[in-house]
PDB file of C-alpha atoms in Angstrom:
ATOM      1  CA  UNK A   1      -9.745  -9.598 -18.540  1.00  0.00           C
ATOM      2  CA  UNK A   2      -8.916 -12.948 -17.111  1.00  0.00           C
ATOM      3  CA  UNK A   3      -8.313 -12.864 -13.540  1.00  0.00           C
ATOM      4  CA  UNK A   4      -5.262 -14.491 -11.974  1.00  0.00           C
ATOM      5  CA  UNK A   5      -5.529 -16.330  -8.482  1.00  0.00           C
ATOM      6  CA  UNK A   6      -2.418 -16.002  -6.782  1.00  0.00           C
ATOM      7  CA  UNK A   7      -1.487 -18.593  -3.926  1.00  0.00           C
ATOM      8  CA  UNK A   8       1.737 -17.227  -3.185  1.00  0.00           C
ATOM      9  CA  UNK A   9       3.334 -18.294   0.171  1.00  0.00           C
ATOM     10  CA  UNK A  10       4.453 -14.770   0.923  1.00  0.00           C
ATOM     11  CA  UNK A  11       0.831 -13.526   1.414  1.00  0.00           C
ATOM     12  CA  UNK A  12      -0.510 -16.782   2.930  1.00  0.00           C
ATOM     13  CA  UNK A  13       0.349 -19.305   5.660  1.00  0.00           C
ATOM     14  CA  UNK A  14      -2.371 -18.430   8.198  1.00  0.00           C
ATOM     15  CA  UNK A  15      -5.038 -20.926   8.998  1.00  0.00           C
ATOM     16  CA  UNK A  16      -7.838 -18.328   7.990  1.00  0.00           C
ATOM     17  CA  UNK A  17      -7.452 -16.856   4.471  1.00  0.00           C
ATOM     18  CA  UNK A  18      -9.554 -15.118   1.951  1.00  0.00           C
ATOM     19  CA  UNK A  19      -9.163 -13.750  -1.504  1.00  0.00           C
ATOM     20  CA  UNK A  20      -8.926 -10.186  -2.084  1.00  0.00           C
ATOM     21  CA  UNK A  21      -9.779  -9.041  -5.589  1.00  0.00           C
ATOM     22  CA  UNK A  22     -10.134  -5.758  -7.827  1.00  0.00           C
ATOM     23  CA  UNK A  23     -13.114  -4.513 -10.108  1.00  0.00           C
ATOM     24  CA  UNK A  24     -12.668  -4.174 -13.557  1.00  0.00           C
ATOM     25  CA  UNK A  25      -9.509  -2.303 -14.929  1.00  0.00           C
ATOM     26  CA  UNK A  26      -7.692  -2.230 -11.652  1.00  0.00           C
ATOM     27  CA  UNK A  27      -4.532  -3.853 -11.126  1.00  0.00           C
ATOM     28  CA  UNK A  28      -2.990  -4.875  -7.899  1.00  0.00           C
ATOM     29  CA  UNK A  29       0.522  -3.994  -7.745  1.00  0.00           C
ATOM     30  CA  UNK A  30       2.017  -4.131  -4.018  1.00  0.00           C
ATOM     31  CA  UNK A  31       0.765  -6.408  -0.993  1.00  0.00           C
ATOM     32  CA  UNK A  32       2.492  -5.834   2.522  1.00  0.00           C
ATOM     33  CA  UNK A  33       5.726  -4.312   0.579  1.00  0.00           C
ATOM     34  CA  UNK A  34       5.876  -7.145  -1.796  1.00  0.00           C
ATOM     35  CA  UNK A  35       5.085  -6.873  -5.546  1.00  0.00           C
ATOM     36  CA  UNK A  36       2.304  -9.201  -6.907  1.00  0.00           C
ATOM     37  CA  UNK A  37       3.655 -10.650 -10.113  1.00  0.00           C
ATOM     38  CA  UNK A  38       0.807 -10.270 -13.006  1.00  0.00           C
ATOM     39  CA  UNK A  39       0.567 -12.541 -16.010  1.00  0.00           C
ATOM     40  CA  UNK A  40       2.406 -11.652 -19.362  1.00  0.00           C
ATOM     41  CA  UNK A  41      -0.707 -10.355 -20.857  1.00  0.00           C
ATOM     42  CA  UNK A  42      -2.976  -9.699 -17.977  1.00  0.00           C
ATOM     43  CA  UNK A  43      -3.249  -7.896 -14.585  1.00  0.00           C
ATOM     44  CA  UNK A  44      -2.719  -9.547 -11.129  1.00  0.00           C
ATOM     45  CA  UNK A  45      -6.429  -8.963 -10.145  1.00  0.00           C
ATOM     46  CA  UNK A  46      -6.548 -11.122  -6.753  1.00  0.00           C
ATOM     47  CA  UNK A  47      -4.598 -12.631  -3.846  1.00  0.00           C
ATOM     48  CA  UNK A  48      -5.184 -14.787  -1.038  1.00  0.00           C
ATOM     49  CA  UNK A  49      -4.567 -13.232   2.388  1.00  0.00           C
ATOM     50  CA  UNK A  50      -4.583 -14.080   5.954  1.00  0.00           C
ATOM     51  CA  UNK A  51      -7.080 -12.355   8.391  1.00  0.00           C
ATOM     52  CA  UNK A  52      -6.086  -8.959   9.855  1.00  0.00           C
ATOM     53  CA  UNK A  53      -4.466  -5.569   8.319  1.00  0.00           C
ATOM     54  CA  UNK A  54      -2.868  -5.322   5.086  1.00  0.00           C
ATOM     55  CA  UNK A  55      -1.320  -2.798   3.166  1.00  0.00           C
ATOM     56  CA  UNK A  56      -2.434  -2.982  -0.663  1.00  0.00           C
ATOM     57  CA  UNK A  57      -1.340  -0.729  -3.622  1.00  0.00           C
ATOM     58  CA  UNK A  58      -4.028  -0.592  -6.510  1.00  0.00           C
ATOM     59  CA  UNK A  59      -4.259   1.425  -9.583  1.00  0.00           C
ATOM     60  CA  UNK A  60      -6.675   1.995 -12.248  1.00  0.00           C
ATOM     61  CA  UNK A  61      -5.120   0.839 -15.816  1.00  0.00           C
ATOM     62  CA  UNK A  62      -7.546  -0.045 -18.570  1.00  0.00           C
ATOM     63  CA  UNK A  63      -9.249   0.642 -21.783  1.00  0.00           C
ATOM     64  CA  UNK A  64     -11.264   3.672 -22.035  1.00  0.00           C
ATOM     65  CA  UNK A  65     -13.084   5.348 -25.151  1.00  0.00           C
ATOM     66  CA  UNK A  66     -11.634   8.442 -26.387  1.00  0.00           C
ATOM     67  CA  UNK A  67     -14.103   9.657 -29.036  1.00  0.00           C
ATOM     68  CA  UNK A  68     -14.821   6.571 -31.434  1.00  0.00           C
ATOM     69  CA  UNK A  69     -11.499   5.344 -30.440  1.00  0.00           C
ATOM     70  CA  UNK A  70     -10.191   3.417 -27.421  1.00  0.00           C
ATOM     71  CA  UNK A  71      -6.918   4.373 -25.553  1.00  0.00           C
ATOM     72  CA  UNK A  72      -5.273   3.191 -22.315  1.00  0.00           C
ATOM     73  CA  UNK A  73      -5.741   4.905 -19.330  1.00  0.00           C
ATOM     74  CA  UNK A  74      -3.271   4.800 -16.129  1.00  0.00           C
ATOM     75  CA  UNK A  75      -3.505   6.263 -12.770  1.00  0.00           C
ATOM     76  CA  UNK A  76      -0.756   6.617 -10.155  1.00  0.00           C
ATOM     77  CA  UNK A  77      -0.910   3.864  -7.614  1.00  0.00           C
ATOM     78  CA  UNK A  78      -3.145   4.137  -4.375  1.00  0.00           C
ATOM     79  CA  UNK A  79      -2.262   2.857  -1.250  1.00  0.00           C
ATOM     80  CA  UNK A  80      -4.968   1.452   1.369  1.00  0.00           C
ATOM     81  CA  UNK A  81      -5.010  -0.396   4.546  1.00  0.00           C
ATOM     82  CA  UNK A  82      -7.119  -3.168   4.234  1.00  0.00           C
ATOM     83  CA  UNK A  83      -8.703  -5.159   7.124  1.00  0.00           C
ATOM     84  CA  UNK A  84      -9.351  -8.674   5.964  1.00  0.00           C
ATOM     85  CA  UNK A  85     -11.542 -11.125   7.614  1.00  0.00           C
ATOM     86  CA  UNK A  86     -12.532 -14.615   6.725  1.00  0.00           C
ATOM     87  CA  UNK A  87     -14.855 -13.399   3.910  1.00  0.00           C
ATOM     88  CA  UNK A  88     -13.804 -12.532   0.568  1.00  0.00           C
ATOM     89  CA  UNK A  89     -13.382  -9.121  -0.238  1.00  0.00           C
ATOM     90  CA  UNK A  90     -13.040  -6.714  -3.663  1.00  0.00           C
ATOM     91  CA  UNK A  91     -11.818  -3.186  -4.074  1.00  0.00           C
ATOM     92  CA  UNK A  92     -14.069  -1.267  -6.472  1.00  0.00           C
ATOM     93  CA  UNK A  93     -14.606   1.825  -8.093  1.00  0.00           C
ATOM     94  CA  UNK A  94     -17.519   3.189 -10.289  1.00  0.00           C
ATOM     95  CA  UNK A  95     -17.383   2.032 -13.898  1.00  0.00           C
ATOM     96  CA  UNK A  96     -15.349   4.484 -15.887  1.00  0.00           C
ATOM     97  CA  UNK A  97     -15.701   3.975 -19.468  1.00  0.00           C
ATOM     98  CA  UNK A  98     -14.426   7.204 -21.333  1.00  0.00           C
ATOM     99  CA  UNK A  99     -11.121   9.162 -20.843  1.00  0.00           C
ATOM    100  CA  UNK A 100     -12.943  12.296 -20.058  1.00  0.00           C
ATOM    101  CA  UNK A 101     -14.773  10.655 -17.474  1.00  0.00           C
ATOM    102  CA  UNK A 102     -11.939   8.802 -15.687  1.00  0.00           C
ATOM    103  CA  UNK A 103     -10.028  12.000 -15.641  1.00  0.00           C
ATOM    104  CA  UNK A 104     -12.498  14.077 -14.018  1.00  0.00           C
ATOM    105  CA  UNK A 105     -13.151  11.273 -11.443  1.00  0.00           C
ATOM    106  CA  UNK A 106      -9.511  10.821 -10.488  1.00  0.00           C
ATOM    107  CA  UNK A 107      -8.923  14.891 -10.644  1.00  0.00           C
ATOM    108  CA  UNK A 108     -11.042  14.986  -7.345  1.00  0.00           C
ATOM    109  CA  UNK A 109     -11.226  12.674  -4.093  1.00  0.00           C
ATOM    110  CA  UNK A 110     -12.030   9.224  -6.236  1.00  0.00           C
ATOM    111  CA  UNK A 111     -14.242   7.013  -3.897  1.00  0.00           C
ATOM    112  CA  UNK A 112     -12.651   3.525  -3.397  1.00  0.00           C
ATOM    113  CA  UNK A 113     -14.684   0.943  -1.785  1.00  0.00           C
ATOM    114  CA  UNK A 114     -14.305  -2.484  -0.398  1.00  0.00           C
ATOM    115  CA  UNK A 115     -17.024  -5.189  -1.089  1.00  0.00           C
ATOM    116  CA  UNK A 116     -17.658  -8.390   1.076  1.00  0.00           C
ATOM    117  CA  UNK A 117     -20.903 -10.202   1.778  1.00  0.00           C
ATOM    118  CA  UNK A 118     -21.412  -8.043   4.717  1.00  0.00           C
ATOM    119  CA  UNK A 119     -21.650  -4.969   2.921  1.00  0.00           C
ATOM    120  CA  UNK A 120     -19.642  -2.251   1.558  1.00  0.00           C
ATOM    121  CA  UNK A 121     -17.279   0.302   3.325  1.00  0.00           C
ATOM    122  CA  UNK A 122     -15.416   3.102   1.906  1.00  0.00           C
ATOM    123  CA  UNK A 123     -11.340   2.838   2.039  1.00  0.00           C
ATOM    124  CA  UNK A 124      -9.142   5.670   2.956  1.00  0.00           C
ATOM    125  CA  UNK A 125      -6.515   6.120  -0.114  1.00  0.00           C
ATOM    126  CA  UNK A 126      -3.387   7.727  -0.123  1.00  0.00           C
ATOM    127  CA  UNK A 127      -2.051   8.732  -3.749  1.00  0.00           C
ATOM    128  CA  UNK A 128       1.442   7.541  -4.141  1.00  0.00           C
ATOM    129  CA  UNK A 129       3.456  10.570  -6.051  1.00  0.00           C
ATOM    130  CA  UNK A 130       6.876   9.860  -7.522  1.00  0.00           C
ATOM    131  CA  UNK A 131       9.556  11.921  -8.826  1.00  0.00           C
ATOM    132  CA  UNK A 132      11.354  12.394 -12.180  1.00  0.00           C
ATOM    133  CA  UNK A 133      11.416  10.140 -15.312  1.00  0.00           C
ATOM    134  CA  UNK A 134      10.492   6.386 -14.301  1.00  0.00           C
ATOM    135  CA  UNK A 135       8.976   7.393 -11.313  1.00  0.00           C
ATOM    136  CA  UNK A 136       6.512   4.307 -11.427  1.00  0.00           C
ATOM    137  CA  UNK A 137       8.699   1.951 -13.110  1.00  0.00           C
ATOM    138  CA  UNK A 138       9.465   0.409  -9.298  1.00  0.00           C
ATOM    139  CA  UNK A 139       6.436   0.484  -7.327  1.00  0.00           C
ATOM    140  CA  UNK A 140       7.563  -1.533  -4.198  1.00  0.00           C
ATOM    141  CA  UNK A 141      10.416   1.086  -4.024  1.00  0.00           C
ATOM    142  CA  UNK A 142       7.868   4.003  -4.145  1.00  0.00           C
ATOM    143  CA  UNK A 143       6.077   2.043  -1.491  1.00  0.00           C
ATOM    144  CA  UNK A 144       9.120   1.530   0.832  1.00  0.00           C
ATOM    145  CA  UNK A 145      10.049   5.049   0.527  1.00  0.00           C
ATOM    146  CA  UNK A 146       6.416   6.087   1.524  1.00  0.00           C
ATOM    147  CA  UNK A 147       6.527   3.708   4.654  1.00  0.00           C
ATOM    148  CA  UNK A 148      10.138   5.066   5.579  1.00  0.00           C
ATOM    149  CA  UNK A 149       9.003   8.649   5.456  1.00  0.00           C
ATOM    150  CA  UNK A 150       5.813   7.759   7.476  1.00  0.00           C
ATOM    151  CA  UNK A 151       7.275   5.473   9.887  1.00  0.00           C
ATOM    152  CA  UNK A 152       5.541   2.077   8.805  1.00  0.00           C
ATOM    153  CA  UNK A 153       7.037  -1.097   8.977  1.00  0.00           C
ATOM    154  CA  UNK A 154       5.644  -4.513   7.814  1.00  0.00           C
ATOM    155  CA  UNK A 155       5.876  -6.856  10.745  1.00  0.00           C
ATOM    156  CA  UNK A 156       4.954 -10.558  10.297  1.00  0.00           C
ATOM    157  CA  UNK A 157       2.987  -9.599   7.171  1.00  0.00           C
ATOM    158  CA  UNK A 158       1.281  -6.980   8.878  1.00  0.00           C
ATOM    159  CA  UNK A 159       1.627  -2.822   8.183  1.00  0.00           C
ATOM    160  CA  UNK A 160       2.594  -1.261  11.700  1.00  0.00           C
ATOM    161  CA  UNK A 161       2.440   2.476  11.787  1.00  0.00           C
ATOM    162  CA  UNK A 162       5.201   3.012  14.345  1.00  0.00           C
ATOM    163  CA  UNK A 163       4.449   7.027  14.951  1.00  0.00           C
ATOM    164  CA  UNK A 164       0.962   6.014  16.039  1.00  0.00           C
ATOM    165  CA  UNK A 165       2.234   3.344  18.597  1.00  0.00           C
ATOM    166  CA  UNK A 166       5.085   5.659  20.175  1.00  0.00           C
ATOM    167  CA  UNK A 167       3.634   9.174  19.756  1.00  0.00           C
ATOM    168  CA  UNK A 168       0.697  10.219  21.841  1.00  0.00           C
ATOM    169  CA  UNK A 169      -0.890  13.676  21.275  1.00  0.00           C
ATOM    170  CA  UNK A 170      -2.838  15.268  24.057  1.00  0.00           C
ATOM    171  CA  UNK A 171      -6.335  16.271  22.442  1.00  0.00           C
ATOM    172  CA  UNK A 172      -6.843  19.156  25.056  1.00  0.00           C
ATOM    173  CA  UNK A 173      -3.181  20.461  25.247  1.00  0.00           C
ATOM    174  CA  UNK A 174      -1.619  19.267  22.072  1.00  0.00           C
ATOM    175  CA  UNK A 175       1.462  18.129  24.062  1.00  0.00           C
ATOM    176  CA  UNK A 176       3.183  15.207  22.338  1.00  0.00           C
ATOM    177  CA  UNK A 177       4.568  12.588  24.413  1.00  0.00           C
ATOM    178  CA  UNK A 178       6.833   9.549  23.359  1.00  0.00           C
ATOM    179  CA  UNK A 179       5.133   6.388  24.546  1.00  0.00           C
ATOM    180  CA  UNK A 180       5.717   2.790  23.829  1.00  0.00           C
ATOM    181  CA  UNK A 181       8.867   0.477  24.934  1.00  0.00           C
ATOM    182  CA  UNK A 182      12.561   0.825  23.802  1.00  0.00           C
ATOM    183  CA  UNK A 183      12.407  -1.602  21.079  1.00  0.00           C
ATOM    184  CA  UNK A 184       9.262  -0.159  19.453  1.00  0.00           C
ATOM    185  CA  UNK A 185      11.180   3.499  19.209  1.00  0.00           C
ATOM    186  CA  UNK A 186      14.456   2.044  17.932  1.00  0.00           C
ATOM    187  CA  UNK A 187      12.237   0.623  15.179  1.00  0.00           C
ATOM    188  CA  UNK A 188      10.641   3.875  14.667  1.00  0.00           C
ATOM    189  CA  UNK A 189      14.085   5.639  14.419  1.00  0.00           C
ATOM    190  CA  UNK A 190      15.447   3.068  12.659  1.00  0.00           C
ATOM    191  CA  UNK A 191      12.814   2.877   9.935  1.00  0.00           C
ATOM    192  CA  UNK A 192      13.310   6.737   9.153  1.00  0.00           C
ATOM    193  CA  UNK A 193      17.237   6.653   9.018  1.00  0.00           C
ATOM    194  CA  UNK A 194      18.791   6.717   5.825  1.00  0.00           C
ATOM    195  CA  UNK A 195      21.111   4.031   4.458  1.00  0.00           C
ATOM    196  CA  UNK A 196      24.371   5.728   5.438  1.00  0.00           C
ATOM    197  CA  UNK A 197      22.971   6.377   8.852  1.00  0.00           C
ATOM    198  CA  UNK A 198      21.702   2.728   9.293  1.00  0.00           C
ATOM    199  CA  UNK A 199      25.467   1.677   8.301  1.00  0.00           C
ATOM    200  CA  UNK A 200      26.978   4.237  10.905  1.00  0.00           C
ATOM    201  CA  UNK A 201      24.568   2.683  13.786  1.00  0.00           C
ATOM    202  CA  UNK A 202      25.855  -0.925  12.780  1.00  0.00           C
ATOM    203  CA  UNK A 203      29.223  -0.017  13.356  1.00  0.00           C
ATOM    204  CA  UNK A 204      28.470   1.499  16.656  1.00  0.00           C
ATOM    205  CA  UNK A 205      26.579  -1.271  17.529  1.00  0.00           C
ATOM    206  CA  UNK A 206      29.541  -3.721  16.326  1.00  0.00           C
ATOM    207  CA  UNK A 207      31.893  -1.660  18.467  1.00  0.00           C
ATOM    208  CA  UNK A 208      29.682  -1.886  21.886  1.00  0.00           C
ATOM    209  CA  UNK A 209      29.537  -4.893  23.909  1.00  0.00           C
ATOM    210  CA  UNK A 210      26.048  -5.253  24.864  1.00  0.00           C
ATOM    211  CA  UNK A 211      26.284  -8.776  26.114  1.00  0.00           C
TER     212      UNK A 211
END
């Protein structure tokens, strides 16, 4: 399969950048909340990214053997936080050649890895699960819903877990303490609000003089 190298301005702009690619039969779907466009007859398999944390969504989608014939096997999307350095990196899986092998592999906890010149590290993956017909027809919307539920925002091209930023749990007592500045707390609650709640909040803001 021919690889596509995307030099999208949406994902670049930093002085130091490296290429993130995916292995055979893997497809890049979303990076930092934005869809990665694929070719007409091929998957998007690489993108240029700045150094730092990036939220990446990938799935397995390729030909496998079913008996003497071939079929297309497609998984749900998997979401990762990838720490990019100045080195090129590749998200990989073990080689899966048959449908039964692929089904068995993804039925348990699949081992995703990130390979660079410095070595191989295991990635912590979240399987994104949609509801109803067409649940996976809009992957960016699925990612946006996941981020909303988990208090994650994409700020300056970097995923920020606001819950980790403003919620502190004492390991000994289990006591929860709200930390962080007011702006960070506002971002957390706004990210979790429904569209109607956001609309009501904007009206409230307009009705008050905060100058």
